[in-house]
Tab-separated table of C-alpha atoms and ligand atoms in Angstrom:
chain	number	residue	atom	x	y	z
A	27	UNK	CA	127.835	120.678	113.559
A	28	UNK	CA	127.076	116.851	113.367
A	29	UNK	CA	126.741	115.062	110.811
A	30	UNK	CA	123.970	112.599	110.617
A	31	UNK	CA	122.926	109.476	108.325
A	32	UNK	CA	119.555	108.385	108.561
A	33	UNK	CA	118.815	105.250	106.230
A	34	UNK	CA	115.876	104.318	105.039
A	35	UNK	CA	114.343	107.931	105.271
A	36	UNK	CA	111.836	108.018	102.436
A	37	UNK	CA	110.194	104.926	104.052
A	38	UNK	CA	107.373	104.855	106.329
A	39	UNK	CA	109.109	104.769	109.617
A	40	UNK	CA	112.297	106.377	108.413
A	41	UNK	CA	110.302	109.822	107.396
A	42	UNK	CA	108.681	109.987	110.449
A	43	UNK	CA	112.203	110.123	112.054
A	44	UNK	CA	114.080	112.628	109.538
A	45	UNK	CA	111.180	115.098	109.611
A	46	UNK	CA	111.756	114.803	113.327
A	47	UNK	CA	115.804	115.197	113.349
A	48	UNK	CA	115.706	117.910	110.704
A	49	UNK	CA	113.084	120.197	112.379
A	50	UNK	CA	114.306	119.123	116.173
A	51	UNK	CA	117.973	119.848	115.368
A	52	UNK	CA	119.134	122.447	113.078
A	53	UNK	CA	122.437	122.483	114.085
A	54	UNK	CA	122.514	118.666	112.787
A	55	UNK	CA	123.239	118.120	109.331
A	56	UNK	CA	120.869	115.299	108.275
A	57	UNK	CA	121.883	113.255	105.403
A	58	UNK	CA	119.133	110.789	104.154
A	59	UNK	CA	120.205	108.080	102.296
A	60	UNK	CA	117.509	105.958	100.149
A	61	UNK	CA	117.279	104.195	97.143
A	62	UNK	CA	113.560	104.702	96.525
A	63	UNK	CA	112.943	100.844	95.974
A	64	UNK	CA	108.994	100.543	95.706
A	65	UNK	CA	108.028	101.456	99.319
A	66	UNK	CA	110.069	104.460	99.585
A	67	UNK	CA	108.892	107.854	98.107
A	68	UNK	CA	110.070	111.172	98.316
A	69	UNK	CA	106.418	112.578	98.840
A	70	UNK	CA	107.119	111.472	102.256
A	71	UNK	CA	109.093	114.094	103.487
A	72	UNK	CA	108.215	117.066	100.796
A	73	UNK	CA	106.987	119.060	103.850
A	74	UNK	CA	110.984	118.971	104.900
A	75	UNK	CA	112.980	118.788	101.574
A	76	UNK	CA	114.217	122.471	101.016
A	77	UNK	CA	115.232	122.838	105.114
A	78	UNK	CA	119.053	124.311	105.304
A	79	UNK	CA	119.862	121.280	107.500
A	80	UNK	CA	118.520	118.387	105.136
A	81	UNK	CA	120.214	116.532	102.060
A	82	UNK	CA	119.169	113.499	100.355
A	83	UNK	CA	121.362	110.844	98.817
A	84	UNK	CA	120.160	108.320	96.476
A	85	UNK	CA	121.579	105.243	96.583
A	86	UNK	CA	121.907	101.205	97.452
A	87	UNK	CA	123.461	99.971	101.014
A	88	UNK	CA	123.912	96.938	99.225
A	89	UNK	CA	126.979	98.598	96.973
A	90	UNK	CA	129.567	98.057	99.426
A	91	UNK	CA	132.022	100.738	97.037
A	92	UNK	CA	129.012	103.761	96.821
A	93	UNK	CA	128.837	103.216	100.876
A	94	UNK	CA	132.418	103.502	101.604
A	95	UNK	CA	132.832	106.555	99.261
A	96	UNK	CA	130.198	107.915	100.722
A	97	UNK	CA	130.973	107.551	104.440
A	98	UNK	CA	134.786	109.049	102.677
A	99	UNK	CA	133.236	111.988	102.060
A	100	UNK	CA	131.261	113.215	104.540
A	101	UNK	CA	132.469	111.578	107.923
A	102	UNK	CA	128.997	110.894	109.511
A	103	UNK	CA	129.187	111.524	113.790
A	104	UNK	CA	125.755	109.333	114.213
A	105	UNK	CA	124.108	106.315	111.750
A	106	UNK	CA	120.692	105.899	112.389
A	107	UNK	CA	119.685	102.736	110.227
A	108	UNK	CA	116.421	102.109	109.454
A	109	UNK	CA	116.693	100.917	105.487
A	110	UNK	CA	115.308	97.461	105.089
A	111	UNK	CA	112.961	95.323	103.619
A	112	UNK	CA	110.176	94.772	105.942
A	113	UNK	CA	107.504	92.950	104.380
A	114	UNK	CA	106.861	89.434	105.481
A	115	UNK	CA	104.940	88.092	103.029
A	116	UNK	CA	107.543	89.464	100.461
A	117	UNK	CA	110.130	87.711	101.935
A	118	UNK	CA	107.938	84.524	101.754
A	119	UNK	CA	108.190	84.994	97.907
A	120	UNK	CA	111.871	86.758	97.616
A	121	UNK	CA	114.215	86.042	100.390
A	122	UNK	CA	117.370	86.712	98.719
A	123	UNK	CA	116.219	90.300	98.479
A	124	UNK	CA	116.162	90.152	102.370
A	125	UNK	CA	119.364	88.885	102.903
A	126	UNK	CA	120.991	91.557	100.558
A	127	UNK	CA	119.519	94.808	102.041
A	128	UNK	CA	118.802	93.841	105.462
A	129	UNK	CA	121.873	91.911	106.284
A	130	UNK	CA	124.819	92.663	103.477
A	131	UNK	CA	123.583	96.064	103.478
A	132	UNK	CA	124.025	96.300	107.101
A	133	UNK	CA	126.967	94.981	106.902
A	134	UNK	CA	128.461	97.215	104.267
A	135	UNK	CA	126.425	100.126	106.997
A	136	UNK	CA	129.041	98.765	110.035
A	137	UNK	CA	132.289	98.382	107.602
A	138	UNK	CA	131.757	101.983	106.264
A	139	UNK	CA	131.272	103.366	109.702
A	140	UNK	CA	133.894	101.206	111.424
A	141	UNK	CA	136.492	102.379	108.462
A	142	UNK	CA	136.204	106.219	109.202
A	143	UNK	CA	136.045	106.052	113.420
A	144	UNK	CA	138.596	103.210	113.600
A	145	UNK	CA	141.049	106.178	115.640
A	146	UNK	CA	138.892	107.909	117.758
A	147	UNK	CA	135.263	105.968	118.276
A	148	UNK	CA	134.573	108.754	121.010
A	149	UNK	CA	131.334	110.214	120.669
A	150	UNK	CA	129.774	108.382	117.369
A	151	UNK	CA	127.007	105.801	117.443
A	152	UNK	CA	125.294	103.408	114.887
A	153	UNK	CA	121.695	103.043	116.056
A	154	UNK	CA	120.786	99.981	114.384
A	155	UNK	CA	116.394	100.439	114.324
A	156	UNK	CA	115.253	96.299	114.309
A	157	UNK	CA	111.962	94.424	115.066
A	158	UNK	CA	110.308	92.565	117.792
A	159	UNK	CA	109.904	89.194	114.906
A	160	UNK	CA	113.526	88.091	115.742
A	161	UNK	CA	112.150	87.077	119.121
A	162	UNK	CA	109.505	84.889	117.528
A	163	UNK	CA	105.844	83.789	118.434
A	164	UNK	CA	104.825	83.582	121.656
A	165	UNK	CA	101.716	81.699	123.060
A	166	UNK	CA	98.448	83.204	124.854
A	167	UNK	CA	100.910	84.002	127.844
A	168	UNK	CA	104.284	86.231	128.304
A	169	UNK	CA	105.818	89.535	126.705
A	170	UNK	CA	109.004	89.632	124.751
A	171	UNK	CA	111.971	91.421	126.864
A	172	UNK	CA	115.212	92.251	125.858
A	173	UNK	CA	116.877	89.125	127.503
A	174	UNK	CA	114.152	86.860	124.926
A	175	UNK	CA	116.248	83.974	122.594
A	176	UNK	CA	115.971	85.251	119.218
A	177	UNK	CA	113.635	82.264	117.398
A	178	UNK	CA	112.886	84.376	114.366
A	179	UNK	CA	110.445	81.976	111.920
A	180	UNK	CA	110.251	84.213	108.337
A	181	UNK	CA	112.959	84.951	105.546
A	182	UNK	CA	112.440	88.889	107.087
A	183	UNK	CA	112.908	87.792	110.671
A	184	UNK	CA	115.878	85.405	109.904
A	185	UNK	CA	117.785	88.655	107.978
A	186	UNK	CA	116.943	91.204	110.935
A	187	UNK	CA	118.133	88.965	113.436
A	188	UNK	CA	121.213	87.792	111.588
A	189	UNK	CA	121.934	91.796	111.094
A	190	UNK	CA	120.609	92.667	114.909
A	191	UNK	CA	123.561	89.738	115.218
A	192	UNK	CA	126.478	91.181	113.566
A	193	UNK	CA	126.080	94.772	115.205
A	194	UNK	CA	126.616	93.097	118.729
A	195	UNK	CA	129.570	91.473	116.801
A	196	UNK	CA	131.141	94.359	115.971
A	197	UNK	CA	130.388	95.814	119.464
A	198	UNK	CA	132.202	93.063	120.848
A	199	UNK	CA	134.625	92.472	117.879
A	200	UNK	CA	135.726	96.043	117.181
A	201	UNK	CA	134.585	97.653	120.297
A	202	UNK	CA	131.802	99.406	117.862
A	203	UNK	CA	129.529	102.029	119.317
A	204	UNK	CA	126.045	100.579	118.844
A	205	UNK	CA	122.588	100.898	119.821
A	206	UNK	CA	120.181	98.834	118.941
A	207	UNK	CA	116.176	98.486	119.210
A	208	UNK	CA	113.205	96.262	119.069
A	209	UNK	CA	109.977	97.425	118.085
A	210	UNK	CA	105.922	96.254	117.982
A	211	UNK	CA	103.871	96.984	114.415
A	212	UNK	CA	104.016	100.523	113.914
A	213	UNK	CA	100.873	102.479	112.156
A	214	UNK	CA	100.144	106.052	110.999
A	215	UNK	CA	100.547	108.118	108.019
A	216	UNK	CA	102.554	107.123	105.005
A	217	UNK	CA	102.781	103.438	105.633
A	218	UNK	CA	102.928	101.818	102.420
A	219	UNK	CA	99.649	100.374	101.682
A	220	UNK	CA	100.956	96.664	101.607
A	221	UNK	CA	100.204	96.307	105.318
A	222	UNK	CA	97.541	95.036	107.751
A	223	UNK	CA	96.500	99.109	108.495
A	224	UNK	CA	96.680	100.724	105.540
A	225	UNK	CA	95.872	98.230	103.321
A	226	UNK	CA	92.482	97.589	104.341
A	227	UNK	CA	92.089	101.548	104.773
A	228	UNK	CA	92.570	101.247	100.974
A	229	UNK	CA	90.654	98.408	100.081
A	230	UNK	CA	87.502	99.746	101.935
A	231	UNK	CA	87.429	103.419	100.509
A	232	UNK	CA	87.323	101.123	97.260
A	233	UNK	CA	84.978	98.588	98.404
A	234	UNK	CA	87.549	95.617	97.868
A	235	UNK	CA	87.946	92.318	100.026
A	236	UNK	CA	89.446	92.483	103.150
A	237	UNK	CA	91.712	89.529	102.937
A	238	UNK	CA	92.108	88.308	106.834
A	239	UNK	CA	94.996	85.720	107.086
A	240	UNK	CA	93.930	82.481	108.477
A	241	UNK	CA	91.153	82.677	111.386
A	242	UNK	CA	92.297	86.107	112.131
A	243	UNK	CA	93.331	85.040	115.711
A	244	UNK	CA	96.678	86.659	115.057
A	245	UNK	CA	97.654	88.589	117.987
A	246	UNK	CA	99.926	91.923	116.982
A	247	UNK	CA	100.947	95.308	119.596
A	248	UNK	CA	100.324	98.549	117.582
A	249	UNK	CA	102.424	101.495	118.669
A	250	UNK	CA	101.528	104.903	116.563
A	251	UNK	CA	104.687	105.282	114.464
A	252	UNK	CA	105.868	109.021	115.421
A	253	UNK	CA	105.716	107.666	119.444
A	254	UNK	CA	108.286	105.117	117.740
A	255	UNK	CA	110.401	107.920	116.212
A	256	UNK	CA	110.076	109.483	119.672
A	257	UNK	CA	111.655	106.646	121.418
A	258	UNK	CA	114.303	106.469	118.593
A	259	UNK	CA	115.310	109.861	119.138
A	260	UNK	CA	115.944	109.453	123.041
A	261	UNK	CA	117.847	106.138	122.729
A	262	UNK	CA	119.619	107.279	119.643
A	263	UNK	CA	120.639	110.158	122.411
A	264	UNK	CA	120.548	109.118	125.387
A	265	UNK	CA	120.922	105.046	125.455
A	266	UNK	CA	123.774	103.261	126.571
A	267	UNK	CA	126.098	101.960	123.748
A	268	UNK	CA	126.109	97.921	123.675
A	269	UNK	CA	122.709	98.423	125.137
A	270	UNK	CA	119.068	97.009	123.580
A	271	UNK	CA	115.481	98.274	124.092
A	272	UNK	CA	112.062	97.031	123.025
A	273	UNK	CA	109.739	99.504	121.783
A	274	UNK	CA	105.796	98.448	121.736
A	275	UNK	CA	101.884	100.422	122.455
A	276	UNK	CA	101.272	97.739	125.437
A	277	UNK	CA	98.347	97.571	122.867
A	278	UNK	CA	97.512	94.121	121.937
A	279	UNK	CA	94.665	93.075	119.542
A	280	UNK	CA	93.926	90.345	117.855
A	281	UNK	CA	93.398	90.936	113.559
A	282	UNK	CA	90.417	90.152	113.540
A	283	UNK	CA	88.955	92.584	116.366
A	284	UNK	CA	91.239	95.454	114.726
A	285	UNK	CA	89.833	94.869	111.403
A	286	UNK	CA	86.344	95.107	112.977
A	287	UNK	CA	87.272	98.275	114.639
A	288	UNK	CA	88.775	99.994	111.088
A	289	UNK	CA	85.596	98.819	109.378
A	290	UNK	CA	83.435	100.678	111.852
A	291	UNK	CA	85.600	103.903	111.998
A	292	UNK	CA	85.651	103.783	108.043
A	293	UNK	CA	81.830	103.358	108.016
A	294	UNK	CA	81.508	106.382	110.216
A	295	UNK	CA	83.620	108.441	108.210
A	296	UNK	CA	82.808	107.538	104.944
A	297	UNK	CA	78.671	108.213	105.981
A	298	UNK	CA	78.467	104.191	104.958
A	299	UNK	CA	75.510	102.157	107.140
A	300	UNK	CA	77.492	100.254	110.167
A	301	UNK	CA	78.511	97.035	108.796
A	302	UNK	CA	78.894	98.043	105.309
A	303	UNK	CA	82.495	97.559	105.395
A	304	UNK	CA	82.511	94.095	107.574
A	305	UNK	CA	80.998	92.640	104.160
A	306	UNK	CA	83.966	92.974	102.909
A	307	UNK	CA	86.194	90.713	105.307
A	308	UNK	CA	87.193	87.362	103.362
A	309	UNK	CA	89.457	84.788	105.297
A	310	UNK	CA	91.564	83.285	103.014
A	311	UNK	CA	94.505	81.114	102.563
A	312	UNK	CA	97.195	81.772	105.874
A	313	UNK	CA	100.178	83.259	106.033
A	314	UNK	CA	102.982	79.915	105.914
A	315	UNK	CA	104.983	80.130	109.665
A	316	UNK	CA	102.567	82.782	110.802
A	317	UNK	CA	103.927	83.858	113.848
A	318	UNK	CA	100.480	83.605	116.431
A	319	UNK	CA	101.271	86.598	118.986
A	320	UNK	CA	103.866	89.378	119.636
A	321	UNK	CA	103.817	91.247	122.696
A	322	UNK	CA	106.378	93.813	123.859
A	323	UNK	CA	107.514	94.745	127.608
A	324	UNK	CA	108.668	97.659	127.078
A	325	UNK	CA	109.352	98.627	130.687
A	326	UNK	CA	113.598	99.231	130.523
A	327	UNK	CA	113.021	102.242	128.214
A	328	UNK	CA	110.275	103.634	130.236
A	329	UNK	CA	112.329	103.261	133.471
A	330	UNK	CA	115.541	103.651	131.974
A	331	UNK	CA	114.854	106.705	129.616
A	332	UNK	CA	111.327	107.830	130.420
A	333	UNK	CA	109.171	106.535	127.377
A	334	UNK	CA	105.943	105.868	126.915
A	335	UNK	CA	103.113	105.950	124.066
A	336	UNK	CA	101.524	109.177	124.034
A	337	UNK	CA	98.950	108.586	121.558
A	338	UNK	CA	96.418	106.230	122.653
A	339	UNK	CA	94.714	103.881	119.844
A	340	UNK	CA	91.543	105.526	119.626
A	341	UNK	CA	93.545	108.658	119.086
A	342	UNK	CA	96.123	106.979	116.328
A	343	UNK	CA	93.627	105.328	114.494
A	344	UNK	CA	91.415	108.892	114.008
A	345	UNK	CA	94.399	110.602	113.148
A	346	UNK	CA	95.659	107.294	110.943
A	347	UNK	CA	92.163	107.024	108.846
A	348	UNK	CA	92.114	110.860	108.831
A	349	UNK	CA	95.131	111.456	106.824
A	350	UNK	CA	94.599	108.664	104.347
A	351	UNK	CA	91.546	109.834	103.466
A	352	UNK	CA	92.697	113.591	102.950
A	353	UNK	CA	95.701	111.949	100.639
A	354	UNK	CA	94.195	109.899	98.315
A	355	UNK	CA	96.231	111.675	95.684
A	356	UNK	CA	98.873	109.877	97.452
A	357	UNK	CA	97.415	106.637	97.735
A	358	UNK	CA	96.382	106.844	94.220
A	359	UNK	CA	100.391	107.324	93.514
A	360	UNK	CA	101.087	104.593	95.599
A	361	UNK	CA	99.062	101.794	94.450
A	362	UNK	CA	99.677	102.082	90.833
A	363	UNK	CA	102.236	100.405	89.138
A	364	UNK	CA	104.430	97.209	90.408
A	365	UNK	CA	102.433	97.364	93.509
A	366	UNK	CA	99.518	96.668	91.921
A	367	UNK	CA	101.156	93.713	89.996
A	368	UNK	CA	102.547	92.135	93.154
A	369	UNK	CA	99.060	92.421	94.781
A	370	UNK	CA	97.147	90.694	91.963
A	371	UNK	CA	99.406	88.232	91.589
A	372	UNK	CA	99.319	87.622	95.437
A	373	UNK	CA	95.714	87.032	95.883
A	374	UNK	CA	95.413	85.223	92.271
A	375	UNK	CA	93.839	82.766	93.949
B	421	LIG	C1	98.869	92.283	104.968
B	421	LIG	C2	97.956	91.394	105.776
B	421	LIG	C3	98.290	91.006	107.044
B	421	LIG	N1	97.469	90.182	107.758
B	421	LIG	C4	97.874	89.810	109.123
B	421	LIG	C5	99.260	89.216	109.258
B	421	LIG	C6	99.687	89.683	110.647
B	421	LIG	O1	99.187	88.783	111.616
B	421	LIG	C7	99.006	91.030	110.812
B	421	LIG	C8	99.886	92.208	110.482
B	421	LIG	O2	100.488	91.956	109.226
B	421	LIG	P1	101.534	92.971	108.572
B	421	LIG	O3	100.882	94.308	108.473
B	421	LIG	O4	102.012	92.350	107.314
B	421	LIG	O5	102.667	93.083	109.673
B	421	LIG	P2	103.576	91.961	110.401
B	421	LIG	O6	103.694	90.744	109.578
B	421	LIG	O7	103.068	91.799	111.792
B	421	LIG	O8	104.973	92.728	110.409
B	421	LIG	C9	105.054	94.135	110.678
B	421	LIG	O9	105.440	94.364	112.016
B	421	LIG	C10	106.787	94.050	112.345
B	421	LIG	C11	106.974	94.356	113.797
B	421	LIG	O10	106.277	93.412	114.564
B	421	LIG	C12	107.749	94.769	111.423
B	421	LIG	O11	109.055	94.371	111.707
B	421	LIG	C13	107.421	94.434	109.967
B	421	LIG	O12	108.281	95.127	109.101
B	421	LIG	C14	105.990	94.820	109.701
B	421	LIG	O13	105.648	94.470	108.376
B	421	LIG	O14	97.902	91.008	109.902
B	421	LIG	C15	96.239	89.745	107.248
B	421	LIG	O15	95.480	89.033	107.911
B	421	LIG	N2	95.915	90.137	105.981
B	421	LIG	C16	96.717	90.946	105.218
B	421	LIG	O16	96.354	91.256	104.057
């Protein structure tokens, strides 16, 4: 039996991906290790908690001491990292934060792993899950490959490329078994309702501004998140070690036009007159070192391994708007608390 650590995995993107490994592979032993900071929640993955094949460890990357003991005791096979902080405008306020999960944390992630396969590196693999931001902004023209510079231009960007950096290091350094990929915005169920998607989801069932960043010219490719945990799963089993992908929808919109689209799906579902919920759009104050556009070719992973979105937007956004409104216990959950602190403060003015 392997033995797996997924990071990360009561997060948005990191449930979608143990609920896959734990029902996909039962002969896998799935360890999920999480330390429940505001954006993870063990509601995520309730559906999956009692499985024979499933465990879940509470606990900081960042303590370097809890990792190795860890790592001690149960002599993971496979790493697939995906705990992080990953809000932007968080980062604006509280780098430091950044640099201690995303990059010490990682770090502590490759030392732990590193320590236990140092004899025989044959057949393990730390799949380090990153974003398409450490490439930068691009312009009207062009698509990020996996051959871009890394320009990354926020506090998150700067501490997912600097730990995207130090996995090839230890490939290189330590001959480390690594994978790594790049991904668009991800949507779907269980985001936390801090971003673009689910935010506004929110703020419309409660008939609260819609605060669009700037002129809402802000160009962003959506990919439905469980297509992303389906491309994590083949590359976390059948990419090349050393090797990078980018993940992305080939689904660009600009904010503005999305927003327009949620506000006429939520009208429809919530039996509101069309436009009722474009009222609520306010432009406000931008984002500082906004990045303009991100666009993703994600061509080598389609011709390489054979992946491509299988949900279409249309299709994503139904299913996306459907579940949030069926869990509004959830939401409800979700929103109290220090998230609601952070947001008031945040839009203060
Ligand atoms: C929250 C919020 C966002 N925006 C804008 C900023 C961006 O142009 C766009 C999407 O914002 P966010 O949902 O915060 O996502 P973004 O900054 O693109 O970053 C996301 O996508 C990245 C991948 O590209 C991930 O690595 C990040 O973890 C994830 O947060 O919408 C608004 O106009 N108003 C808002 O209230």
């Amino acid at each position: 039996m392997k033995k797996i650590l997924i990071t990360g995995g009561a997060g948005f993107i990191g449930s979608h991906v143990v609920r896959r490994f734990v029902n996909n592979y039962p002969e896998y032993q799935i360890y999920n290790l999480d330390a429940l900071t505001y954006a993870g929640n063990l509601e995520n993955i309730v559906d999956i908690e009692s499985a024979p094949n499933y465990t879940f460890v509470k606990g900081d990357i960042v303590d370097a001491g809890f990792i190795d003991a860890l790592f001690t005791e149960h002599q993971f096979d496979g790493v697939l990292h995906l705990a992080a902080e990953s809000h932007v405008d968080r980062s604006i306020t509280d780098p430091l934060s950044f640099v201690k999960t995303n990059v010490i944390g990682t770090v502590n992630l490759l030392n732990a792993a590193k320590m236990i396969w140092k004899d025989n590196m044959q057949g393990k693999r730390f799949y380090h899950i990153s974003t398409d931001e450490v490439y930068g902004s691009l312009g009207a023209e062009g698509l990020f490959t996996e051959t871009t510079a890394y320009d990354p231009n926020s506090p998150y960007s700067a501490s997912k490329a600097s730990s995207d950096h130090f996995v090839r290091a230890y490939g290189e350094t330590y001959d480390f078994p690594y994978v790594l990929t790049n991904c668009s915005n991800n949507y779907g169920p269980f985001h936390f309702p801090e971003k673009l998607i689910p935010l506004f989801i929110n703020n419309i069932i409660q008939n609260k501004p819609l605060p669009v960043y700037g002129d809402g010219k802000y160009t962003r490719d959506w990919l439905f998140v469980e297509d992303h945990a389906v491309a994590i799963d083949l590359v976390f089993h059948n990419g090349v070690n050393h090797d990078t992908y980018n993940i992305g929808g080939f689904n660009e919109w600009q904010n503005i036009d999305l927003v327009k689209l949620l506000c006429k799906i939520m009208d429809e579902k919530l039996g509101r007159t069309t436009g009722t919920s474009e009222k609520l759009i306010a432009y406000v104050k931008d984002r500082p070192g906004h990045d303009l556009r991100y666009a993703i070719d994600a061509s080598k992973i389609n011709k390489e391994l054979g992946w491509k979105p299988s949900v279409t937007f249309e299709q994503g956004l139904e299913k996306t708007v459907n579940w949030y409104l069926a869990n509004e216990t959830w939401l409800k959950n979700i929103t109290s608390g220090e998230y609601a602190t952070y947001y008031e403060k945040q839009y203060a003015n």
